[in-house]
CSV table of C-alpha atoms in Angstrom, one decimal:
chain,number,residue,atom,x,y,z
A,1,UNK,CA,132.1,128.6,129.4
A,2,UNK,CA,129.9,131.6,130.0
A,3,UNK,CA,126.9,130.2,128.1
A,4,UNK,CA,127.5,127.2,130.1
A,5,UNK,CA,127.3,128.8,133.7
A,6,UNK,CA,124.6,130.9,132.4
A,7,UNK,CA,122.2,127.4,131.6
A,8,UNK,CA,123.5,126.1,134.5
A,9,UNK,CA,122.1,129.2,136.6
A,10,UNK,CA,118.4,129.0,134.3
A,11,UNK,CA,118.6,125.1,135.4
A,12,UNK,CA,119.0,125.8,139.2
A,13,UNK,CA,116.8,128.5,139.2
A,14,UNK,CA,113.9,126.4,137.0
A,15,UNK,CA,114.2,124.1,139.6
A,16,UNK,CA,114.2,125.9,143.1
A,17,UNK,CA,111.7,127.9,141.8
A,18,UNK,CA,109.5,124.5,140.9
A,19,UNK,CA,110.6,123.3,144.4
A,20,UNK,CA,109.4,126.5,146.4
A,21,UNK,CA,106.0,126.5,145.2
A,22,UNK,CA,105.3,122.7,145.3
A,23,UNK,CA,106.5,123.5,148.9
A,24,UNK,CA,104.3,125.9,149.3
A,25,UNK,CA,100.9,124.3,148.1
A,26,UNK,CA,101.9,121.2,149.8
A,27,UNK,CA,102.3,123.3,153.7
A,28,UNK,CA,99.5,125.3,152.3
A,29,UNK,CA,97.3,121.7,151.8
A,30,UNK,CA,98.6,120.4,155.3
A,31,UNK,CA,97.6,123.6,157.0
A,32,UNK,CA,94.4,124.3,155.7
A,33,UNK,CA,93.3,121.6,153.6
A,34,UNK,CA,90.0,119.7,154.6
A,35,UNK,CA,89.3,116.6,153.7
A,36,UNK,CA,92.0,116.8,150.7
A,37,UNK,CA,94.4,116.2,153.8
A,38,UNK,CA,93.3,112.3,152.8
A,39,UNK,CA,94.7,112.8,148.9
A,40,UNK,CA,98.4,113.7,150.0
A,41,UNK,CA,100.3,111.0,149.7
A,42,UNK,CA,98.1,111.1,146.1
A,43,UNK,CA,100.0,114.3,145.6
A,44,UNK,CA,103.5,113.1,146.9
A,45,UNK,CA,103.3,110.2,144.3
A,46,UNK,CA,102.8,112.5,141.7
A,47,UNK,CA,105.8,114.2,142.0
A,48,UNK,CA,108.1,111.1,142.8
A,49,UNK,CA,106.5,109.3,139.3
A,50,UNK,CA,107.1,113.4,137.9
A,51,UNK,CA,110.7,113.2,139.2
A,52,UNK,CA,111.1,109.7,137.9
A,53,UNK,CA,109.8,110.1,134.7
A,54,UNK,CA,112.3,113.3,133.9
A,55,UNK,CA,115.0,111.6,135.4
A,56,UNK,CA,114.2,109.1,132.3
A,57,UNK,CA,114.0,111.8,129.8
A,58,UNK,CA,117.6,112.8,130.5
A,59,UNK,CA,118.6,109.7,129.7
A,60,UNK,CA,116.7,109.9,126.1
A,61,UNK,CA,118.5,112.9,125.5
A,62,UNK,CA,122.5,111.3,126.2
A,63,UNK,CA,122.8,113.2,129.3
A,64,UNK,CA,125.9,111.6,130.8
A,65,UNK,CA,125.0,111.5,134.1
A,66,UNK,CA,122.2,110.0,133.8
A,67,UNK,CA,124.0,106.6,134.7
A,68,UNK,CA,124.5,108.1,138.2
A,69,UNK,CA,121.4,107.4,138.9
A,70,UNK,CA,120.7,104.1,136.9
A,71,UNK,CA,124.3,102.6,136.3
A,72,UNK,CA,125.4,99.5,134.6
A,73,UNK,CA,125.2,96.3,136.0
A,74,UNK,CA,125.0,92.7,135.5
A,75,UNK,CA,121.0,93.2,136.0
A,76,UNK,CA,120.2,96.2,135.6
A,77,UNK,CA,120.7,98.8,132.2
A,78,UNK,CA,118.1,101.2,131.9
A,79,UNK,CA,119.6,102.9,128.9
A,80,UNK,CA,119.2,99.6,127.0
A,81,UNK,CA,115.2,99.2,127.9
A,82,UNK,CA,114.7,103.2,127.0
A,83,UNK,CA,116.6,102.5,123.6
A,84,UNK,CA,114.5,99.3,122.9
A,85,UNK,CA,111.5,99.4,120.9
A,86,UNK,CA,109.0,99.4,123.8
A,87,UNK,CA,110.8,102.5,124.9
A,88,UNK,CA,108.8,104.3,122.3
A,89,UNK,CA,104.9,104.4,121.2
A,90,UNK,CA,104.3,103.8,117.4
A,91,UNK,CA,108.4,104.3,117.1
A,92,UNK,CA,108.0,108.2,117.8
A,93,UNK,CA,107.2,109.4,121.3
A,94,UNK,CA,109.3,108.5,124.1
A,95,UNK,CA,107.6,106.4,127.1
A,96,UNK,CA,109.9,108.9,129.2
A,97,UNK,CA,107.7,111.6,127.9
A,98,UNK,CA,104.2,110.3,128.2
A,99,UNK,CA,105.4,109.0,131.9
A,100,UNK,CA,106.2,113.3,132.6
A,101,UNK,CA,102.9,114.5,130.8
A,102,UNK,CA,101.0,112.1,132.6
A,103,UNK,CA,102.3,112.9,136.3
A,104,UNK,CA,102.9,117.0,135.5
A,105,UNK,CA,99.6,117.0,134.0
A,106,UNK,CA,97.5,115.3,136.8
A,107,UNK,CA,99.4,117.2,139.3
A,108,UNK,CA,98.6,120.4,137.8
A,109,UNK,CA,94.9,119.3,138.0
A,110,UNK,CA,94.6,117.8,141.3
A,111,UNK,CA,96.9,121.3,142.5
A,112,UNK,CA,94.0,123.4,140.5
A,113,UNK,CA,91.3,121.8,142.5
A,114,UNK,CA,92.4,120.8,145.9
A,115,UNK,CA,90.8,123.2,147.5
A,116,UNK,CA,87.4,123.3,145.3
A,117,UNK,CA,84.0,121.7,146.0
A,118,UNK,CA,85.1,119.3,143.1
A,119,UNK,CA,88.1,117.9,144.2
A,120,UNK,CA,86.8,114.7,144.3
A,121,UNK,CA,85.0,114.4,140.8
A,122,UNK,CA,88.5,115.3,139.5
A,123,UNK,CA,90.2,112.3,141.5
A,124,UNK,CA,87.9,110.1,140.2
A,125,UNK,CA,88.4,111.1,136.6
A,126,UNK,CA,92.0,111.0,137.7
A,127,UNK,CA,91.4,107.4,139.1
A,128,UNK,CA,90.0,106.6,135.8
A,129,UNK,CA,92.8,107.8,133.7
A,130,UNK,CA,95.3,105.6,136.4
A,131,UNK,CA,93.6,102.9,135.3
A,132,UNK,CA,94.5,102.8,131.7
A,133,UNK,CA,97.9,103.0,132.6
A,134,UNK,CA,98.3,99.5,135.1
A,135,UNK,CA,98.4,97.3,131.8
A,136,UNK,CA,101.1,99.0,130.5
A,137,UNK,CA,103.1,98.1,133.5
A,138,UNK,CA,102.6,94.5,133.3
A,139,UNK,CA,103.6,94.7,129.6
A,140,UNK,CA,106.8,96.5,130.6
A,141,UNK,CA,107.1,94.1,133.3
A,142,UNK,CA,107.2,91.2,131.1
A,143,UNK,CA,109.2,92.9,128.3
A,144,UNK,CA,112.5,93.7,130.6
A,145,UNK,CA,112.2,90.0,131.9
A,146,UNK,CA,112.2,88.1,128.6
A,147,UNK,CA,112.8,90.7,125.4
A,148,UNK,CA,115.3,92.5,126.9
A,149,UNK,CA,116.6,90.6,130.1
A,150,UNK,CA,118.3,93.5,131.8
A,151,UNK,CA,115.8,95.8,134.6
A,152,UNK,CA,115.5,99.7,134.5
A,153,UNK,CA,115.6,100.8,138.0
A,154,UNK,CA,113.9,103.8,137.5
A,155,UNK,CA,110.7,102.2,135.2
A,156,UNK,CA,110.4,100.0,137.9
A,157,UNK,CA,110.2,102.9,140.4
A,158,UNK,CA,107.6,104.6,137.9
A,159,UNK,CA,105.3,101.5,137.0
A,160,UNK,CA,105.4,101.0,141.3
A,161,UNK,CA,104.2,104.6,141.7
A,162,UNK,CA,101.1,104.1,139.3
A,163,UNK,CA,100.3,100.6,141.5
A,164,UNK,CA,100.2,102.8,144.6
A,165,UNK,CA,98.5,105.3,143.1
A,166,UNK,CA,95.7,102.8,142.6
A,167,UNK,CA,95.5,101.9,145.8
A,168,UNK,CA,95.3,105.5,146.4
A,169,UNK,CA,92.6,106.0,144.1
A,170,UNK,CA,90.5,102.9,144.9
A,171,UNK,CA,88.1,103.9,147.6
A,172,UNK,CA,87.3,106.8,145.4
A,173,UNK,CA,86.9,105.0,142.2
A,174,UNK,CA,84.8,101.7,144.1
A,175,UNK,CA,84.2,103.1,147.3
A,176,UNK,CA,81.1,106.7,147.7
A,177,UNK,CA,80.0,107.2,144.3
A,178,UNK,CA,80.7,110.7,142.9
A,179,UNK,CA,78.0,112.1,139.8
A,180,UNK,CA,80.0,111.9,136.9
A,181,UNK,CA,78.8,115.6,135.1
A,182,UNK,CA,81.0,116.0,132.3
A,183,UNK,CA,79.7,119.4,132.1
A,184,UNK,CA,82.8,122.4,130.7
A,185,UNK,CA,82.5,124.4,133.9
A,186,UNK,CA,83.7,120.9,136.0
A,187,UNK,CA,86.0,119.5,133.1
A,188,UNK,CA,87.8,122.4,133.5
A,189,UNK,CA,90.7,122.5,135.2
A,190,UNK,CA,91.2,118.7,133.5
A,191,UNK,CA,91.5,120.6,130.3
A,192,UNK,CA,93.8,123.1,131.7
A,193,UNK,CA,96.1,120.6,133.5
A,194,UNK,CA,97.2,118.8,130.6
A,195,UNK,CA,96.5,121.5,128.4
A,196,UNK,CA,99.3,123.1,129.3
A,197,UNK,CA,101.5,120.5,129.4
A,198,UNK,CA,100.7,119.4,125.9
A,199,UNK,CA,100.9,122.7,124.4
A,200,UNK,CA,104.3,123.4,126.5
A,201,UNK,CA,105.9,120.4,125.7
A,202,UNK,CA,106.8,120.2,121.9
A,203,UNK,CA,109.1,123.7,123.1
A,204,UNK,CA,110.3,122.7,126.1
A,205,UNK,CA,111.8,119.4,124.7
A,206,UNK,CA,113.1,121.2,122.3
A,207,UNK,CA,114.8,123.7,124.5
A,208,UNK,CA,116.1,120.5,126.6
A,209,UNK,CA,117.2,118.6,123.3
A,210,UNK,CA,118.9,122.4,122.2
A,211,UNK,CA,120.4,123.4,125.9
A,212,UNK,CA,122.0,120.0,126.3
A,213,UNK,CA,123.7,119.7,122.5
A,214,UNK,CA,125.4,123.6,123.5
A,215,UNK,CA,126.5,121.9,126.8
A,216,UNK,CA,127.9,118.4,125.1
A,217,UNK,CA,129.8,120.7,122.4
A,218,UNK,CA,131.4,123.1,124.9
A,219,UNK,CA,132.3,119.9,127.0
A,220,UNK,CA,134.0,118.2,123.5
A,221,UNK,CA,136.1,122.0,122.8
A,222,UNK,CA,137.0,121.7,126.4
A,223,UNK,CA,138.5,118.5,125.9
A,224,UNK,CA,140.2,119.3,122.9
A,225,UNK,CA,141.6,121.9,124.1
């Protein structure tokens, strides 16, 4: 029970700490922000698809109450899309995961740069990378329709958050053109942002997978007992 309440506390404090300083940047941005004032709800929709997306990964990982927030019914079962063969790339990597790299990583870019002189150049490469992701939606779409016949709440959510992104991201991608100068200097803070979260993720899934087998074997002693 102590290592229990001692997770518990790293959880809650992971996440208020997360919470505090995307509270910050975001007052911060609404204070003194410029013309990035224009990119917030860009922002915003980042961390709903981010929230989303780990929301998801729980539910990879057997977290039992992951159902709370998608439950069982006669039309919807996200556990059953997330376990279906379109719920992983090449049968190895988790949709779930490539939905929280995508969103932590482009949030940590677009927070490295909102107040730069090249906050814009990163949108559009941003805008870009948005792009590849709209005809995976349809294809998701389509699957939970007619492969699997049952909707996952929460995919949905995530596959409407890149749509709106796109309308976010269309007056910069079609609208003033931005000089594309893929030199290191600009590219950057594009490397960082998902630098990090690649190079992060391989522990921090692994700490997740780890934390949550301690928690479902104290639960199944608890119960025994």
């Amino acid at each position: 029970m102590k290592d229990l309440r001692i997770t518990r506390l790293r959880f809650l404090a992971t996440t208020a700490m997360i919470g505090l300083l995307l509270g910050f940047f975001f007052l911060r941005l609404f204070l003194f922000g410029g013309n990035e004032r224009l990119c917030l709800l860009i922002l915003l929709l980042k961390v709903v698809g981010l929230i989303a997306s780990w929301v998801l990964l729980l539910g990879t990982l057997r977290v039992p109450f992951f159902k709370r927030f998608c439950p069982i019914s006669p039309y919807f079962d996200c556990r059953r899309v997330i376990d279906s063969p379109a719920g992983k790339i090449f049968g190895v990597i988790h949709t779930a995961d490539l939905g929280v790299l995508y969103f932590g990583g482009s949030l940590l870019v677009l927070m490295f740069t909102a107040f730069s002189p090249d906050f814009y150049f990163h949108v559009v490469l941003l805008g870009g990378l948005n792009l590849l992701t709209l005809p995976y939606t349809l294809f998701s779409v389509l699957y939970q329709a007619v492969k699997v016949r049952k909707w996952c709440a929460l995919c949905l959510i995530v596959q409407a958050v890149f749509w709106m992104e796109f309308w976010q991201f269309f007056p910069f991608l079609f609208g003033n053109r931005v000089f594309l100068d893929f030199s290191l200097n600009r590219i950057t803070p594009l490397i960082l942002g998902f630098g990090l979260f690649l190079g992060a993720w391989p522990l921090v899934r692994h700490l997740l997978e780890r934390a949550y087998s301690e928690y479902a074997g104290t639960e199944q002693s608890r119960v025994k007992k």
